[in-house]
CSV table of C-alpha atoms in Angstrom, one decimal:
chain,number,residue,atom,x,y,z
A,1,UNK,CA,71.3,163.2,96.3
A,2,UNK,CA,75.0,163.5,95.8
A,3,UNK,CA,77.3,165.9,97.6
A,4,UNK,CA,80.7,166.7,96.0
A,5,UNK,CA,83.6,168.8,97.1
A,6,UNK,CA,84.4,171.8,94.9
A,7,UNK,CA,87.5,173.8,94.0
A,8,UNK,CA,87.8,177.0,92.1
A,9,UNK,CA,91.3,177.2,90.5
A,10,UNK,CA,92.4,180.7,89.8
A,11,UNK,CA,95.6,182.4,88.7
A,12,UNK,CA,95.2,186.1,87.9
A,13,UNK,CA,91.6,186.5,86.7
A,14,UNK,CA,90.2,189.9,87.8
A,15,UNK,CA,86.7,188.5,88.5
A,16,UNK,CA,87.8,185.3,90.3
A,17,UNK,CA,86.7,186.4,93.8
A,18,UNK,CA,83.2,187.3,92.7
A,19,UNK,CA,82.9,184.1,90.6
A,20,UNK,CA,84.1,182.0,93.6
A,21,UNK,CA,81.2,183.5,95.6
A,22,UNK,CA,78.7,182.8,92.8
A,23,UNK,CA,79.9,179.2,92.7
A,24,UNK,CA,79.5,178.8,96.4
A,25,UNK,CA,75.9,180.2,96.3
A,26,UNK,CA,75.0,177.9,93.5
A,27,UNK,CA,76.6,174.7,94.7
A,28,UNK,CA,75.3,175.4,98.2
A,29,UNK,CA,78.4,174.9,100.3
A,30,UNK,CA,82.0,175.9,100.8
A,31,UNK,CA,84.1,175.9,97.6
A,32,UNK,CA,87.8,175.7,98.2
A,33,UNK,CA,90.0,178.0,96.2
A,34,UNK,CA,93.5,177.4,94.9
A,35,UNK,CA,95.1,180.6,93.7
A,36,UNK,CA,98.3,181.8,92.0
A,37,UNK,CA,100.1,178.5,91.6
A,38,UNK,CA,102.7,178.7,88.9
A,39,UNK,CA,102.7,175.8,86.5
A,40,UNK,CA,99.3,174.6,85.2
A,41,UNK,CA,100.1,170.9,85.7
A,42,UNK,CA,101.3,171.5,89.2
A,43,UNK,CA,98.2,173.6,90.0
A,44,UNK,CA,95.8,170.8,88.8
A,45,UNK,CA,97.7,168.2,90.8
A,46,UNK,CA,97.5,170.3,93.9
A,47,UNK,CA,93.7,170.5,93.5
A,48,UNK,CA,93.7,166.7,94.3
A,49,UNK,CA,95.3,167.5,97.7
A,50,UNK,CA,92.9,170.1,99.0
A,51,UNK,CA,89.7,168.0,98.7
A,52,UNK,CA,88.4,165.3,101.0
A,53,UNK,CA,86.6,163.0,98.5
A,54,UNK,CA,87.6,161.1,95.4
A,55,UNK,CA,85.2,163.0,93.0
A,56,UNK,CA,84.9,166.8,93.1
A,57,UNK,CA,83.7,169.7,91.0
A,58,UNK,CA,86.5,171.8,89.5
A,59,UNK,CA,86.0,175.2,88.0
A,60,UNK,CA,88.4,177.6,86.4
A,61,UNK,CA,88.8,181.1,87.9
A,62,UNK,CA,86.9,182.7,85.0
A,63,UNK,CA,83.9,180.3,85.0
A,64,UNK,CA,80.5,181.9,85.8
A,65,UNK,CA,78.2,179.1,86.8
A,66,UNK,CA,74.5,179.2,85.7
A,67,UNK,CA,72.7,179.9,88.9
A,68,UNK,CA,70.1,177.3,87.8
A,69,UNK,CA,72.6,174.5,87.8
A,70,UNK,CA,71.4,171.8,90.2
A,71,UNK,CA,74.3,169.9,91.8
A,72,UNK,CA,72.0,167.5,93.5
A,73,UNK,CA,71.0,166.0,90.2
A,74,UNK,CA,74.6,165.2,89.2
A,75,UNK,CA,75.4,161.5,89.1
A,76,UNK,CA,78.9,160.3,90.1
A,77,UNK,CA,81.3,159.3,87.4
A,78,UNK,CA,81.0,155.8,86.1
A,79,UNK,CA,83.8,153.3,86.7
A,80,UNK,CA,86.6,154.0,84.2
A,81,UNK,CA,85.7,157.6,83.7
A,82,UNK,CA,88.2,160.2,85.0
A,83,UNK,CA,86.3,163.4,84.2
A,84,UNK,CA,83.0,164.8,83.0
A,85,UNK,CA,82.9,168.2,81.3
A,86,UNK,CA,79.9,170.4,81.0
A,87,UNK,CA,79.6,172.9,78.2
A,88,UNK,CA,80.2,176.7,78.7
A,89,UNK,CA,79.0,179.6,76.5
A,90,UNK,CA,81.8,181.5,74.9
A,91,UNK,CA,80.9,185.2,75.2
A,92,UNK,CA,82.8,186.5,72.2
A,93,UNK,CA,82.0,184.1,69.4
A,94,UNK,CA,78.8,182.2,70.4
A,95,UNK,CA,80.3,178.7,70.6
A,96,UNK,CA,79.1,176.4,73.3
A,97,UNK,CA,81.3,173.4,74.0
A,98,UNK,CA,83.6,172.1,76.8
A,99,UNK,CA,86.1,175.0,76.7
A,100,UNK,CA,86.2,176.6,80.1
A,101,UNK,CA,83.3,174.4,81.3
A,102,UNK,CA,82.6,173.0,84.8
A,103,UNK,CA,84.2,169.6,85.5
A,104,UNK,CA,83.5,166.6,87.8
A,105,UNK,CA,86.9,164.9,88.2
A,106,UNK,CA,88.6,162.2,90.2
A,107,UNK,CA,91.5,163.2,92.4
A,108,UNK,CA,93.2,159.9,91.7
A,109,UNK,CA,93.2,160.7,88.0
A,110,UNK,CA,94.9,164.1,88.7
A,111,UNK,CA,97.5,162.3,90.7
A,112,UNK,CA,98.2,160.0,87.8
A,113,UNK,CA,98.1,162.6,85.1
A,114,UNK,CA,100.4,162.2,82.2
A,115,UNK,CA,102.0,164.6,79.8
A,116,UNK,CA,100.0,166.7,77.3
A,117,UNK,CA,99.9,170.3,76.2
A,118,UNK,CA,96.2,170.5,77.1
A,119,UNK,CA,96.9,169.3,80.6
A,120,UNK,CA,93.6,167.5,81.4
A,121,UNK,CA,93.7,165.6,78.2
A,122,UNK,CA,96.5,163.5,79.9
A,123,UNK,CA,94.2,162.0,82.5
A,124,UNK,CA,94.0,158.3,82.6
A,125,UNK,CA,90.6,156.8,81.8
A,126,UNK,CA,87.6,158.0,79.8
A,127,UNK,CA,86.4,161.6,79.6
A,128,UNK,CA,82.7,162.2,79.4
A,129,UNK,CA,81.2,165.3,77.7
A,130,UNK,CA,77.9,166.4,79.1
A,131,UNK,CA,75.4,168.0,76.7
A,132,UNK,CA,74.1,170.4,79.4
A,133,UNK,CA,75.4,173.9,79.5
A,134,UNK,CA,76.6,174.8,83.0
A,135,UNK,CA,77.6,178.5,82.6
A,136,UNK,CA,79.7,181.0,80.8
A,137,UNK,CA,83.4,181.1,80.5
A,138,UNK,CA,84.2,184.7,81.3
A,139,UNK,CA,87.8,184.8,80.0
A,140,UNK,CA,87.2,188.2,78.4
A,141,UNK,CA,87.9,190.2,81.5
A,142,UNK,CA,90.8,192.2,80.0
A,143,UNK,CA,92.5,192.5,76.7
A,144,UNK,CA,95.3,190.2,77.8
A,145,UNK,CA,93.0,187.5,79.2
A,146,UNK,CA,90.9,187.6,76.0
A,147,UNK,CA,94.0,187.4,73.8
A,148,UNK,CA,95.5,184.6,75.9
A,149,UNK,CA,92.3,182.5,75.7
A,150,UNK,CA,92.2,182.8,71.9
A,151,UNK,CA,95.9,182.2,71.5
A,152,UNK,CA,96.0,179.0,73.7
A,153,UNK,CA,92.8,177.4,72.4
A,154,UNK,CA,93.5,178.0,68.7
A,155,UNK,CA,97.2,177.0,69.0
A,156,UNK,CA,96.0,173.7,70.5
A,157,UNK,CA,93.2,173.2,68.0
A,158,UNK,CA,95.5,174.0,65.0
A,159,UNK,CA,98.1,171.6,66.4
A,160,UNK,CA,95.5,168.8,66.7
A,161,UNK,CA,93.0,168.2,69.5
A,162,UNK,CA,94.3,165.9,72.2
A,163,UNK,CA,90.7,165.0,73.0
A,164,UNK,CA,90.2,163.3,69.6
A,165,UNK,CA,88.1,166.0,68.1
A,166,UNK,CA,87.4,165.6,64.3
A,167,UNK,CA,89.5,167.9,62.1
A,168,UNK,CA,86.4,169.6,60.6
A,169,UNK,CA,85.1,170.4,64.1
A,170,UNK,CA,88.4,171.9,65.1
A,171,UNK,CA,88.5,174.0,61.9
A,172,UNK,CA,85.0,175.3,62.5
A,173,UNK,CA,85.9,176.3,66.1
A,174,UNK,CA,89.1,178.0,64.9
A,175,UNK,CA,87.1,180.0,62.3
A,176,UNK,CA,84.7,181.1,65.0
A,177,UNK,CA,87.5,182.2,67.3
A,178,UNK,CA,89.3,184.1,64.6
A,179,UNK,CA,86.2,186.1,63.7
A,180,UNK,CA,85.1,186.8,67.3
A,181,UNK,CA,83.1,190.0,67.4
A,182,UNK,CA,80.7,190.0,70.3
A,183,UNK,CA,81.2,191.0,74.0
A,184,UNK,CA,84.0,192.8,75.7
A,185,UNK,CA,87.5,192.6,74.2
A,186,UNK,CA,86.3,190.3,71.3
A,187,UNK,CA,88.9,191.9,69.0
A,188,UNK,CA,91.7,190.8,71.3
A,189,UNK,CA,90.3,187.2,71.4
A,190,UNK,CA,90.2,187.2,67.6
A,191,UNK,CA,93.8,188.5,67.3
A,192,UNK,CA,94.9,186.0,69.9
A,193,UNK,CA,93.3,183.2,67.9
A,194,UNK,CA,95.0,184.2,64.7
A,195,UNK,CA,98.3,184.5,66.6
A,196,UNK,CA,97.8,181.1,68.1
A,197,UNK,CA,97.3,179.5,64.7
A,198,UNK,CA,100.5,181.2,63.4
A,199,UNK,CA,102.3,180.0,66.5
A,200,UNK,CA,101.2,176.4,65.9
A,201,UNK,CA,102.6,176.5,62.4
A,202,UNK,CA,105.9,178.0,63.7
A,203,UNK,CA,106.2,175.3,66.4
A,204,UNK,CA,105.3,172.4,64.2
A,205,UNK,CA,109.0,171.7,63.6
A,206,UNK,CA,109.9,172.2,67.3
A,207,UNK,CA,107.1,170.5,69.3
A,208,UNK,CA,108.7,171.4,72.6
A,209,UNK,CA,107.7,175.0,72.0
A,210,UNK,CA,104.1,174.1,72.7
A,211,UNK,CA,105.0,173.9,76.3
A,212,UNK,CA,105.0,177.7,76.3
A,213,UNK,CA,101.2,177.6,76.1
A,214,UNK,CA,101.2,176.7,79.8
A,215,UNK,CA,103.7,179.4,80.8
A,216,UNK,CA,102.0,182.5,82.1
A,217,UNK,CA,105.1,184.6,82.0
A,218,UNK,CA,105.9,183.7,78.4
A,219,UNK,CA,102.3,184.4,77.3
A,220,UNK,CA,102.3,187.8,79.0
A,221,UNK,CA,105.6,188.7,77.4
A,222,UNK,CA,104.3,187.7,73.9
A,223,UNK,CA,101.2,189.8,74.4
A,224,UNK,CA,102.9,192.9,75.7
A,225,UNK,CA,105.5,192.7,72.9
A,226,UNK,CA,102.6,193.1,70.4
A,227,UNK,CA,100.2,195.3,72.4
A,228,UNK,CA,102.1,197.0,75.1
A,229,UNK,CA,101.8,197.0,78.9
A,230,UNK,CA,98.8,199.3,78.9
A,231,UNK,CA,96.6,196.7,77.3
A,232,UNK,CA,97.2,194.0,80.0
A,233,UNK,CA,94.5,195.2,82.4
A,234,UNK,CA,92.1,197.0,80.0
């Protein structure tokens, strides 16, 4: 039996508090919470400073863990592996892959993280992708959060996956995101996905613009310009 520390990293997700409680009940112990840190790279690095052990579970503030997930069955990371990612169900398009999934991660890898738009793609060492589904990524908690998820993910997929995903797989995922039609605020996720693809084309000649994908203020401003303030909270 293995016992890992756990952290829920939240920023402004409406359901973060209830999902934190669900995570604690399922993992069977105290789950630390880091909330509202500006700067995604900085937030991930700070996670390494709030845990007591080298390997720990890391969940996003919109991750709803499957209550049947058994943490006692989880094996530690192999030597040379920096992170393991479990799959999560996407509630608006039916995809199930690593997006928004639970992670087992090394704090030393976070401390040595390099530069990448998809922040955790810059970890040193190998990344493992588990075949098990560990929960649902509940990013569709408001029109803004659904739009932001589609925008960021499809901008990064259209730019070129930093995890080495095949181009055909990336295209299939973009197509699924842009035709999202199930669950709450699916239309906003689809619009965000299309906007993200357009942004990737715009930014192709100015790669530094991709840094905006990790800037919450810029993302919110882009959303409200198109949809208005009243759509932020639903």
